[in-house]
Amino acid sequence: MNDNPPACAAKTIQFWFDFGSNYSYLSAMRIEEAAARHGVRVVWKPFLLGPIFRSFGWEASPFVLQKEKGEYVWQDMVRLCRKYGLPWKKPGTFPRNAMLAHRVALLASDKPWIGEFCQQIMRLNFAFDQDIGSEAVVREVLRQLGQPADEVVAAAQSDANKLRLREQTEAAKAKGIFGAPTFFVGDEMYWGNDRLDDALEDAAAGSA
Amino acid sequence: MNDNPPACAAKTIQFWFDFGSNYSYLSAMRIEEAAARHGVRVVWKPFLLGPIFRSFGWEASPFVLQKEKGEYVWQDMVRLCRKYGLPWKKPGTFPRNAMLAHRVALLASDKPWIGEFCQQIMRLNFAFDQDIGSEAVVREVLRQLGQPADEVVAAAQSDANKLRLREQTEAAKAKGIFGAPTFFVGDEMYWGNDRLDDALEDAAAGSA
């Protein structure tokens, strides 16, 4: 991954997400197709939102801590999934921890199957209410994608890769990320699924 | 104002806003034209965001309390104002109290000049960095609109109208409003300037 590609590089958008984030789900399911339409390449940037929230002194998601906002969010998701034509089932556990899935996504960030992997994990969480924190679920997704699950999981759980995920989360914090999804086009930050289209237009216009 | 119009009434959208809220500015400047395009009538619903935030234990706007989000919001406003073709100047005081302006807006909710009054107050705050909390500023706006400033201000400052604004803020809280702008189409709540278009489409479709 190269945050500062040379001038000749394809136009890119960084997509910073957490598998437990419902608004990240909306973006994960749409971004590859939308970016392709704009001639923009997606750089998948998994990170952990939990440590970011804890750095603000929050012990949970604001959707859990703030009752009114929390109730609203689930209505909003129903409407937005209808609008985007996406399946939706409110997860029985929210937000779901998905440490292994994050580690695999980080490891596979520049693999051709990264998009499909992330979309399938998101789908299992937000359309099928499956426990994406379980190793069995992650292994099954890898198998469906034709990947060697033993090998990938071992590499994902290596100390070096665990450290990389902590570093990626620190990098998110250092970039001023305070929620997910967050997009970057060059140094320009866009927060929230609602900004995906604006971010892609700016990326396509080459303003970054 | 009638929250439950009979079936024969025109389609309506309720626009709950606070003059100090920057995202309310974006909606206030767009809503009348956008609603007209959809054949929808706007019901202006001024309320005070401060008591709502204090009810969550917050002593200020989250854009003030959360450094990262606060910094982001001002970038976001620059981009959104460019997108909508709206003037923008970051207010020197944020959020600005505008008690009298809220009281006048409540008093004038069903007057034909309500939209222009609110837009002019918003413009003074977010495009000209004027102190919309000052009585002189509110009087000048009323004069520009050809309204009898003495009479309107006296009625706005009456005990009955002060009480009405407190009740309207209580009503916002009771409806589950946790930020501004918030739109209602029937019982359906939409939070944020980003949902204005969806709310208007639903209002026009008559789902409310």
PDB file of C-alpha atoms in Angstrom, chain A residues 15 17-34 44 63 73-89 118-119 122-123 126-127 180-181 183 192-197, chain B residues 195 198:
ATOM      1  CA  PHE A  15     -11.692   3.363   2.436  1.00  0.00           C
ATOM      2  CA  PHE A  17     -13.676   0.823   7.806  1.00  0.00           C
ATOM      3  CA  ASP A  18     -14.471  -1.471  10.714  1.00  0.00           C
ATOM      4  CA  PHE A  19     -16.465  -4.664  10.152  1.00  0.00           C
ATOM      5  CA  GLY A  20     -18.657  -3.852  13.142  1.00  0.00           C
ATOM      6  CA  SER A  21     -19.743  -0.495  11.716  1.00  0.00           C
ATOM      7  CA  ASN A  22     -23.173  -0.520  10.085  1.00  0.00           C
ATOM      8  CA  TYR A  23     -22.526   2.549   7.965  1.00  0.00           C
ATOM      9  CA  SER A  24     -19.278   0.925   6.793  1.00  0.00           C
ATOM     10  CA  TYR A  25     -21.459  -1.947   5.567  1.00  0.00           C
ATOM     11  CA  LEU A  26     -23.351   0.401   3.264  1.00  0.00           C
ATOM     12  CA  SER A  27     -20.113   1.699   1.777  1.00  0.00           C
ATOM     13  CA  ALA A  28     -18.380  -1.679   1.544  1.00  0.00           C
ATOM     14  CA  MET A  29     -21.225  -3.066  -0.545  1.00  0.00           C
ATOM     15  CA  ARG A  30     -21.261  -0.100  -2.946  1.00  0.00           C
ATOM     16  CA  ILE A  31     -17.722   1.189  -3.209  1.00  0.00           C
ATOM     17  CA  GLU A  32     -16.122  -1.129  -5.777  1.00  0.00           C
ATOM     18  CA  GLU A  33     -18.870  -0.629  -8.339  1.00  0.00           C
ATOM     19  CA  ALA A  34     -19.142   3.105  -7.696  1.00  0.00           C
ATOM     20  CA  TRP A  44      -9.181  -1.006   1.570  1.00  0.00           C
ATOM     21  CA  PHE A  63     -25.118   4.262  18.848  1.00  0.00           C
ATOM     22  CA  VAL A  73     -29.851   4.539  13.428  1.00  0.00           C
ATOM     23  CA  TRP A  74     -31.762   1.298  12.980  1.00  0.00           C
ATOM     24  CA  GLN A  75     -34.637   3.105  11.251  1.00  0.00           C
ATOM     25  CA  ASP A  76     -32.113   4.892   9.084  1.00  0.00           C
ATOM     26  CA  MET A  77     -30.472   1.594   8.116  1.00  0.00           C
ATOM     27  CA  VAL A  78     -33.790   0.092   7.031  1.00  0.00           C
ATOM     28  CA  ARG A  79     -34.452   3.074   4.762  1.00  0.00           C
ATOM     29  CA  LEU A  80     -30.923   3.245   3.360  1.00  0.00           C
ATOM     30  CA  CYS A  81     -30.724  -0.476   2.629  1.00  0.00           C
ATOM     31  CA  ARG A  82     -34.042  -0.196   0.797  1.00  0.00           C
ATOM     32  CA  LYS A  83     -32.681   2.772  -1.156  1.00  0.00           C
ATOM     33  CA  TYR A  84     -29.475   0.954  -2.120  1.00  0.00           C
ATOM     34  CA  GLY A  85     -31.178  -2.397  -2.700  1.00  0.00           C
ATOM     35  CA  LEU A  86     -29.110  -4.083   0.026  1.00  0.00           C
ATOM     36  CA  PRO A  87     -30.258  -6.851   2.337  1.00  0.00           C
ATOM     37  CA  TRP A  88     -30.523  -5.893   5.997  1.00  0.00           C
ATOM     38  CA  LYS A  89     -30.977  -7.656   9.307  1.00  0.00           C
ATOM     39  CA  CYS A 118     -14.829  -7.697   3.010  1.00  0.00           C
ATOM     40  CA  GLN A 119     -18.236  -7.696   1.374  1.00  0.00           C
ATOM     41  CA  MET A 122     -20.110  -7.447   6.060  1.00  0.00           C
ATOM     42  CA  ARG A 123     -23.001  -9.381   4.516  1.00  0.00           C
ATOM     43  CA  PHE A 126     -25.542  -7.153   8.590  1.00  0.00           C
ATOM     44  CA  ALA A 127     -27.722  -9.339   6.398  1.00  0.00           C
ATOM     45  CA  ALA A 180     -16.249   4.867  10.165  1.00  0.00           C
ATOM     46  CA  PRO A 181     -16.473   4.726   7.289  1.00  0.00           C
ATOM     47  CA  PHE A 183     -12.582   8.097   3.038  1.00  0.00           C
ATOM     48  CA  GLY A 192     -19.538   8.713   6.580  1.00  0.00           C
ATOM     49  CA  ASN A 193     -21.282   6.681   3.944  1.00  0.00           C
ATOM     50  CA  ASP A 194     -23.123   9.870   2.985  1.00  0.00           C
ATOM     51  CA  ARG A 195     -19.846  11.303   1.641  1.00  0.00           C
ATOM     52  CA  LEU A 196     -18.827   8.344  -0.564  1.00  0.00           C
ATOM     53  CA  ASP A 197     -20.198   9.853  -3.758  1.00  0.00           C
TER      54      ASP A 197
ATOM     55  CA  ARG B 195     -31.327  13.266   4.640  1.00  0.00           C
ATOM     56  CA  ASP B 198     -34.699  11.443   1.007  1.00  0.00           C
TER      57      ASP B 198
END
